[in-house]
Structure formats: structure tokens, C-alpha cells
Amino acid sequence: MNYVDFHCHLDLYPDMGGAIADAERSRVYTLTVTTTPKAWPRNRDLTRACQYVRPALGIHPQLVGAGSVDFELWKRYLPEARYVGEIGLDAGPRFYRFIEQQQQVFNRVLTTCAEVGGKILTVHSVRAVKRVLDSIEANLPADQGRVVLHWFSGSVAEARRAVTLGCFFSINTAMMSTDRGRALVVSLPLDRLLTETDGPFTAVGGRPARPSDIGLAVSAIAAARGCPAPDIVAAVHQNLKKLTQPDS
Ligand code: MN
């Protein structure tokens, strides 16, 4: 049974090729997300021969305010991408002033994905959970695309709403380091759980986490939920299959 890292930025490591090779060697099913469509060709090409690593076409909310976001370029590459991300909204202090621009881009991404159909999205929602869920509800019907909420930090009630909208959740070790995060993860249905490192943005022993570290997230989830780690591994594996199989 293979582990799953459903949100990692392999193109942000100093040695991207080495990071991809490490993920392949560890046989962890890894979704490597991007922050700008300009990064797509390189990510697509370097993962083409991979058995375990898949690329996602992203347009990161934190870059929208920097004016460097090219929606038309993102749209042009979309037919080549099965996975979409990192996308979403960020209403944190540094990015809140661009929230309306972010919202416009996010809505266009969601409606475009809905038109095309069959995409699997990994979504950022820092301090913007309600907005993100409202946007998904309005623009992406559950039968026209699948959503994984990455590093979800909303309330238990908001998580319940996300579940009714059909969303999955990818859980990392940083989320499991607070009482609030653990309580949230315990409240989630087992059949909606995935795991992630969000490397290099989480750390293991003072260095950036890699997909091969994903067992730490599995153990933390198992400990919080009071079940054996292999049960979590099996559930996540099953959830990945369900998420990526058409018409299920
Ligand atoms: Mn990320």
C-alpha cells in the first residue's frame, strides 16, 4: 500500500530533479503543485516519465497581487493538466488588500474547470474558508470537478459544509501540532482524508519536508483518531483511487 503526498512544491527545492527522483524512489504518490502557469512546461516535462509523481497547473492567490498572474496562459495549458493547483484565496494580512482580484481569478479558474470537467483541484483557503466554499458552491458543481482543501484551517462547522459540497482534505503535520487542528481532523469523515507535506513549507528536523516524510502525517492522524496507522494508509490510498477514478 503506497503513501500519498497530495500537495508538495517539488519545483521550489534547490534540486528539483533530485526532489522528483526522491519521491519516485520512495514510491509515494505525489502531486507536485505549481504557483504560476509559467512553471507548467518544466513541471510537465520533468514528471512525464514518472510513475508516482503528477504535476498540477497552478495560479497561486499570493501571487495575484504581485501582478504577475497570467490567467490566459493558465487557460491555454489547462487541456494538458488533469490536476489544478495551487489555486484559492488568501485573506491573511499580507494579501487581504488583493482579495477582490484573487476572487476574480479564482472564480474564472473554477468556472473554466467546470466547463471543461474532470479536473481535480488542490485549494488554498487561508483566512478565507467561507469565501472559498461560497465560490465552489456557486461555480463548480460536484459532478463537474473534484476539490481537495489543502491545509484547511476552518472550523468544524465549516468542514462539515465542505463535506456536503463533496470536498476532500489533505492533512499535514503542522495542522496536527495544535489542539484545534487535531480536533478538526478527528471530526472529518475517514473517506475524505488525504495526506500532504506542503514541502518545502513544513519542516522535519529543521529541514524542508519531502514526500518520503509523509509517514509522519499518517502517524499523527492515526494517533489523534486513536486507530492503527495502517488503517489510515489504507483509507488514504482508497480515497486517492476514488478521487482519481472517473464516474465514481
Ligand atoms: Mn502549498
mmCIF file of C-alpha atoms and ligand atoms in Angstrom:
data_model
loop_
_atom_site.group_PDB
_atom_site.id
_atom_site.type_symbol
_atom_site.label_atom_id
_atom_site.label_comp_id
_atom_site.label_asym_id
_atom_site.label_seq_id
_atom_site.Cartn_x
_atom_site.Cartn_y
_atom_site.Cartn_z
ATOM 1 C CA MET A 1 0.000 0.000 0.000
ATOM 2 C CA ASN A 2 1.539 3.295 -1.109
ATOM 3 C CA TYR A 3 1.553 6.555 0.792
ATOM 4 C CA VAL A 4 0.133 9.767 -0.694
ATOM 5 C CA ASP A 5 1.505 13.320 -0.637
ATOM 6 C CA PHE A 6 -1.262 15.254 -2.325
ATOM 7 C CA HIS A 7 0.300 18.726 -2.048
ATOM 8 C CA CYS A 8 4.020 19.349 -2.385
ATOM 9 C CA HIS A 9 6.023 22.004 -4.276
ATOM 10 C CA LEU A 10 8.846 19.957 -5.781
ATOM 11 C CA ASP A 11 9.825 22.884 -8.038
ATOM 12 C CA LEU A 12 10.692 25.017 -5.006
ATOM 13 C CA TYR A 13 13.516 22.730 -3.807
ATOM 14 C CA PRO A 14 17.071 23.727 -4.789
ATOM 15 C CA ASP A 15 17.391 20.477 -6.766
ATOM 16 C CA MET A 16 14.019 19.905 -8.398
ATOM 17 C CA GLY A 17 15.167 16.871 -10.387
ATOM 18 C CA GLY A 18 16.576 15.299 -7.229
ATOM 19 C CA ALA A 19 13.342 16.003 -5.331
ATOM 20 C CA ILE A 20 11.305 14.293 -8.067
ATOM 21 C CA ALA A 21 13.713 11.339 -8.115
ATOM 22 C CA ASP A 22 13.458 11.037 -4.317
ATOM 23 C CA ALA A 23 9.645 10.963 -4.479
ATOM 24 C CA GLU A 24 9.758 8.313 -7.210
ATOM 25 C CA ARG A 25 12.253 6.207 -5.257
ATOM 26 C CA SER A 26 10.083 6.375 -2.137
ATOM 27 C CA ARG A 27 7.021 5.300 -4.180
ATOM 28 C CA VAL A 28 4.872 7.982 -2.588
ATOM 29 C CA TYR A 29 2.055 9.104 -4.889
ATOM 30 C CA THR A 30 2.936 12.787 -5.069
ATOM 31 C CA LEU A 31 1.061 15.728 -6.506
ATOM 32 C CA THR A 32 3.580 18.459 -7.257
ATOM 33 C CA VAL A 33 1.761 21.781 -7.376
ATOM 34 C CA THR A 34 2.871 24.978 -9.094
ATOM 35 C CA THR A 35 2.289 28.627 -8.244
ATOM 36 C CA THR A 36 2.356 30.156 -11.742
ATOM 37 C CA PRO A 37 1.458 28.786 -15.184
ATOM 38 C CA LYS A 38 4.945 29.837 -16.322
ATOM 39 C CA ALA A 39 6.272 26.881 -14.314
ATOM 40 C CA TRP A 40 3.999 24.373 -16.049
ATOM 41 C CA PRO A 41 6.145 23.291 -19.031
ATOM 42 C CA ARG A 42 9.135 22.412 -16.840
ATOM 43 C CA ASN A 43 6.995 20.561 -14.269
ATOM 44 C CA ARG A 44 5.125 18.720 -17.015
ATOM 45 C CA ASP A 45 8.332 17.713 -18.799
ATOM 46 C CA LEU A 46 10.315 16.642 -15.721
ATOM 47 C CA THR A 47 7.460 14.446 -14.450
ATOM 48 C CA ARG A 48 6.488 12.949 -17.813
ATOM 49 C CA ALA A 49 8.217 9.612 -17.217
ATOM 50 C CA CYS A 50 7.208 9.391 -13.548
ATOM 51 C CA GLN A 51 5.190 6.558 -12.151
ATOM 52 C CA TYR A 52 4.327 8.228 -8.831
ATOM 53 C CA VAL A 53 4.647 11.988 -9.364
ATOM 54 C CA ARG A 54 1.974 14.037 -11.135
ATOM 55 C CA PRO A 55 2.072 17.781 -11.869
ATOM 56 C CA ALA A 56 -0.673 20.321 -11.127
ATOM 57 C CA LEU A 57 -1.248 23.561 -13.046
ATOM 58 C CA GLY A 58 -1.462 26.432 -10.581
ATOM 59 C CA ILE A 59 -2.134 30.117 -10.200
ATOM 60 C CA HIS A 60 -1.398 30.946 -6.557
ATOM 61 C CA PRO A 61 -3.542 33.546 -4.749
ATOM 62 C CA GLN A 62 -0.491 35.078 -3.057
ATOM 63 C CA LEU A 63 0.927 35.969 -6.482
ATOM 64 C CA VAL A 64 -2.225 37.630 -7.783
ATOM 65 C CA GLY A 65 -1.407 40.925 -6.046
ATOM 66 C CA ALA A 66 2.096 40.909 -7.486
ATOM 67 C CA GLY A 67 0.521 41.450 -10.903
ATOM 68 C CA SER A 68 2.408 38.517 -12.381
ATOM 69 C CA VAL A 69 -0.576 36.237 -12.777
ATOM 70 C CA ASP A 70 -1.414 35.273 -16.312
ATOM 71 C CA PHE A 71 -4.881 33.703 -16.419
ATOM 72 C CA GLU A 72 -4.837 33.359 -20.218
ATOM 73 C CA LEU A 73 -1.596 31.364 -20.063
ATOM 74 C CA TRP A 74 -3.112 29.157 -17.329
ATOM 75 C CA LYS A 75 -6.157 28.572 -19.516
ATOM 76 C CA ARG A 76 -4.019 27.733 -22.527
ATOM 77 C CA TYR A 77 -2.231 24.936 -20.607
ATOM 78 C CA LEU A 78 -5.386 23.584 -18.956
ATOM 79 C CA PRO A 79 -6.130 20.921 -21.594
ATOM 80 C CA GLU A 80 -2.753 19.321 -20.724
ATOM 81 C CA ALA A 81 -3.449 19.197 -16.981
ATOM 82 C CA ARG A 82 -5.568 16.736 -15.084
ATOM 83 C CA TYR A 83 -4.724 18.339 -11.730
ATOM 84 C CA VAL A 84 -5.141 22.040 -10.951
ATOM 85 C CA GLY A 85 -3.346 23.900 -8.146
ATOM 86 C CA GLU A 86 -2.239 25.594 -6.207
ATOM 87 C CA ILE A 87 -5.259 27.861 -6.503
ATOM 88 C CA GLY A 88 -7.582 29.527 -3.987
ATOM 89 C CA LEU A 89 -7.844 32.616 -1.813
ATOM 90 C CA ASP A 90 -5.618 34.154 0.882
ATOM 91 C CA ALA A 91 -7.086 36.812 3.168
ATOM 92 C CA GLY A 92 -4.093 36.862 5.506
ATOM 93 C CA PRO A 93 -2.656 40.281 6.466
ATOM 94 C CA ARG A 94 -0.147 40.434 3.595
ATOM 95 C CA PHE A 95 -2.622 39.520 0.874
ATOM 96 C CA TYR A 96 -6.012 40.809 2.003
ATOM 97 C CA ARG A 97 -5.768 44.043 0.019
ATOM 98 C CA PHE A 98 -5.780 41.989 -3.191
ATOM 99 C CA ILE A 99 -8.685 39.773 -2.165
ATOM 100 C CA GLU A 100 -11.073 41.090 -4.844
ATOM 101 C CA GLN A 101 -8.504 40.450 -7.604
ATOM 102 C CA GLN A 102 -7.879 36.985 -6.131
ATOM 103 C CA GLN A 103 -11.611 36.340 -6.083
ATOM 104 C CA GLN A 104 -11.930 37.255 -9.775
ATOM 105 C CA VAL A 105 -9.108 34.922 -10.774
ATOM 106 C CA PHE A 106 -10.391 32.091 -8.555
ATOM 107 C CA ASN A 107 -13.930 32.381 -9.970
ATOM 108 C CA ARG A 108 -12.577 32.250 -13.519
ATOM 109 C CA VAL A 109 -10.455 29.209 -12.655
ATOM 110 C CA LEU A 110 -13.462 27.422 -11.124
ATOM 111 C CA THR A 111 -15.888 28.236 -13.943
ATOM 112 C CA THR A 112 -13.312 27.199 -16.546
ATOM 113 C CA CYS A 113 -12.710 23.899 -14.721
ATOM 114 C CA ALA A 114 -16.493 23.355 -14.546
ATOM 115 C CA GLU A 115 -16.857 23.960 -18.300
ATOM 116 C CA VAL A 116 -14.087 21.537 -19.174
ATOM 117 C CA GLY A 117 -14.971 18.952 -16.486
ATOM 118 C CA GLY A 118 -12.947 16.138 -14.921
ATOM 119 C CA LYS A 119 -10.293 18.238 -13.152
ATOM 120 C CA ILE A 120 -9.008 17.588 -9.629
ATOM 121 C CA LEU A 121 -8.217 20.772 -7.693
ATOM 122 C CA THR A 122 -5.969 21.478 -4.692
ATOM 123 C CA VAL A 123 -7.202 24.630 -2.983
ATOM 124 C CA HIS A 124 -5.673 27.146 -0.548
ATOM 125 C CA SER A 125 -8.096 28.911 1.829
ATOM 126 C CA VAL A 126 -6.079 30.858 4.424
ATOM 127 C CA ARG A 127 -8.477 33.066 6.428
ATOM 128 C CA ALA A 128 -10.913 32.738 3.542
ATOM 129 C CA VAL A 129 -12.738 29.470 4.124
ATOM 130 C CA LYS A 130 -16.230 30.920 3.803
ATOM 131 C CA ARG A 131 -15.330 32.746 0.587
ATOM 132 C CA VAL A 132 -13.675 29.629 -0.853
ATOM 133 C CA LEU A 133 -16.670 27.414 -0.066
ATOM 134 C CA ASP A 134 -19.118 30.039 -1.388
ATOM 135 C CA SER A 135 -17.074 30.198 -4.623
ATOM 136 C CA ILE A 136 -17.008 26.424 -5.033
ATOM 137 C CA GLU A 137 -20.723 26.149 -4.324
ATOM 138 C CA ALA A 138 -21.524 28.861 -6.889
ATOM 139 C CA ASN A 139 -19.083 27.889 -9.643
ATOM 140 C CA LEU A 140 -18.102 24.226 -9.537
ATOM 141 C CA PRO A 141 -20.896 21.652 -9.208
ATOM 142 C CA ALA A 142 -19.622 18.420 -7.627
ATOM 143 C CA ASP A 143 -20.173 16.406 -10.808
ATOM 144 C CA GLN A 144 -18.006 18.816 -12.846
ATOM 145 C CA GLY A 145 -14.812 18.697 -10.799
ATOM 146 C CA ARG A 146 -13.327 17.478 -7.527
ATOM 147 C CA VAL A 147 -11.880 19.645 -4.794
ATOM 148 C CA VAL A 148 -9.238 18.878 -2.193
ATOM 149 C CA LEU A 149 -8.909 21.542 0.507
ATOM 150 C CA HIS A 150 -5.219 21.827 1.309
ATOM 151 C CA TRP A 151 -4.077 22.826 4.860
ATOM 152 C CA PHE A 152 -7.690 23.543 5.817
ATOM 153 C CA SER A 153 -7.857 25.806 8.885
ATOM 154 C CA GLY A 154 -11.581 26.464 9.152
ATOM 155 C CA SER A 155 -13.941 25.427 11.926
ATOM 156 C CA VAL A 156 -15.552 22.028 12.406
ATOM 157 C CA ALA A 157 -18.840 23.516 11.134
ATOM 158 C CA GLU A 158 -17.112 24.853 8.011
ATOM 159 C CA ALA A 159 -15.517 21.460 7.441
ATOM 160 C CA ARG A 160 -18.945 19.859 7.641
ATOM 161 C CA ARG A 161 -20.179 22.293 4.985
ATOM 162 C CA ALA A 162 -17.169 21.402 2.795
ATOM 163 C CA VAL A 163 -18.007 17.707 3.166
ATOM 164 C CA THR A 164 -21.560 18.304 1.953
ATOM 165 C CA LEU A 165 -20.079 20.123 -1.062
ATOM 166 C CA GLY A 166 -18.068 16.959 -1.832
ATOM 167 C CA CYS A 167 -14.636 18.229 -0.766
ATOM 168 C CA PHE A 168 -11.671 16.128 0.374
ATOM 169 C CA PHE A 169 -8.998 17.360 2.821
ATOM 170 C CA SER A 170 -5.225 16.947 2.621
ATOM 171 C CA ILE A 171 -3.699 16.924 6.096
ATOM 172 C CA ASN A 172 -0.095 17.798 7.062
ATOM 173 C CA THR A 173 1.937 17.534 10.272
ATOM 174 C CA ALA A 174 1.762 21.275 11.008
ATOM 175 C CA MET A 175 -2.045 21.018 11.185
ATOM 176 C CA MET A 176 -1.664 18.175 13.669
ATOM 177 C CA SER A 177 0.537 20.239 16.001
ATOM 178 C CA THR A 178 -2.341 22.228 17.554
ATOM 179 C CA ASP A 179 -5.359 21.121 19.623
ATOM 180 C CA ARG A 180 -7.647 22.915 17.192
ATOM 181 C CA GLY A 181 -6.112 21.192 14.163
ATOM 182 C CA ARG A 182 -6.289 17.763 15.772
ATOM 183 C CA ALA A 183 -9.936 18.287 16.789
ATOM 184 C CA LEU A 184 -10.727 19.267 13.218
ATOM 185 C CA VAL A 185 -9.023 16.213 11.722
ATOM 186 C CA VAL A 186 -10.787 13.921 14.192
ATOM 187 C CA SER A 187 -14.124 15.398 13.045
ATOM 188 C CA LEU A 188 -13.558 14.622 9.359
ATOM 189 C CA PRO A 189 -15.049 11.550 7.683
ATOM 190 C CA LEU A 190 -12.365 8.917 7.079
ATOM 191 C CA ASP A 191 -13.447 8.615 3.441
ATOM 192 C CA ARG A 192 -12.467 12.257 2.723
ATOM 193 C CA LEU A 193 -8.933 12.204 4.150
ATOM 194 C CA LEU A 194 -5.727 12.610 2.180
ATOM 195 C CA THR A 195 -2.222 13.452 3.378
ATOM 196 C CA GLU A 196 0.246 16.137 2.281
ATOM 197 C CA THR A 197 3.611 17.602 3.253
ATOM 198 C CA ASP A 198 3.224 21.032 1.580
ATOM 199 C CA GLY A 199 7.002 20.790 1.338
ATOM 200 C CA PRO A 200 9.117 22.844 1.438
ATOM 201 C CA PHE A 201 6.739 24.877 3.648
ATOM 202 C CA THR A 202 6.719 22.365 6.509
ATOM 203 C CA ALA A 203 9.834 21.098 8.252
ATOM 204 C CA VAL A 204 11.136 17.789 9.540
ATOM 205 C CA GLY A 205 14.062 18.046 11.955
ATOM 206 C CA GLY A 206 14.928 21.543 10.736
ATOM 207 C CA ARG A 207 14.979 20.750 7.006
ATOM 208 C CA PRO A 208 12.157 21.058 4.453
ATOM 209 C CA ALA A 209 9.767 18.098 4.440
ATOM 210 C CA ARG A 210 9.842 15.791 1.436
ATOM 211 C CA PRO A 211 7.206 13.352 0.135
ATOM 212 C CA SER A 212 9.179 10.488 1.717
ATOM 213 C CA ASP A 213 8.385 12.051 5.135
ATOM 214 C CA ILE A 214 4.625 11.587 4.667
ATOM 215 C CA GLY A 215 4.537 8.718 7.187
ATOM 216 C CA LEU A 216 4.786 11.365 9.928
ATOM 217 C CA ALA A 217 1.439 12.857 8.885
ATOM 218 C CA VAL A 218 -0.081 9.380 8.795
ATOM 219 C CA SER A 219 1.140 8.602 12.343
ATOM 220 C CA ALA A 220 -0.123 11.929 13.680
ATOM 221 C CA ILE A 221 -3.583 11.381 12.155
ATOM 222 C CA ALA A 222 -3.705 7.806 13.467
ATOM 223 C CA ALA A 223 -2.690 8.929 16.982
ATOM 224 C CA ALA A 224 -5.311 11.692 17.050
ATOM 225 C CA ARG A 225 -8.068 9.406 15.791
ATOM 226 C CA GLY A 226 -6.994 6.511 18.014
ATOM 227 C CA CYS A 227 -6.646 3.983 15.220
ATOM 228 C CA PRO A 228 -3.735 1.968 13.777
ATOM 229 C CA ALA A 229 -1.577 3.784 11.199
ATOM 230 C CA PRO A 230 -2.158 1.079 8.541
ATOM 231 C CA ASP A 231 -5.896 1.880 8.660
ATOM 232 C CA ILE A 232 -5.110 5.490 7.734
ATOM 233 C CA VAL A 233 -2.718 4.393 4.978
ATOM 234 C CA ALA A 234 -5.394 2.110 3.532
ATOM 235 C CA ALA A 235 -8.132 4.756 3.753
ATOM 236 C CA VAL A 236 -5.985 7.439 2.108
ATOM 237 C CA HIS A 237 -4.983 5.028 -0.635
ATOM 238 C CA GLN A 238 -8.646 4.163 -1.219
ATOM 239 C CA ASN A 239 -9.611 7.861 -1.177
ATOM 240 C CA LEU A 240 -6.968 8.677 -3.790
ATOM 241 C CA LYS A 241 -8.380 5.941 -6.012
ATOM 242 C CA LYS A 242 -11.907 7.244 -5.568
ATOM 243 C CA LEU A 243 -10.799 10.817 -6.239
ATOM 244 C CA THR A 244 -8.963 9.961 -9.439
ATOM 245 C CA GLN A 245 -11.362 7.409 -10.908
ATOM 246 C CA PRO A 246 -13.819 8.896 -13.363
ATOM 247 C CA ASP A 247 -17.522 8.389 -12.629
ATOM 248 C CA SER A 248 -17.293 7.127 -9.076
HETATM 249 MN MN MN B 1 1.265 24.994 -0.945
#
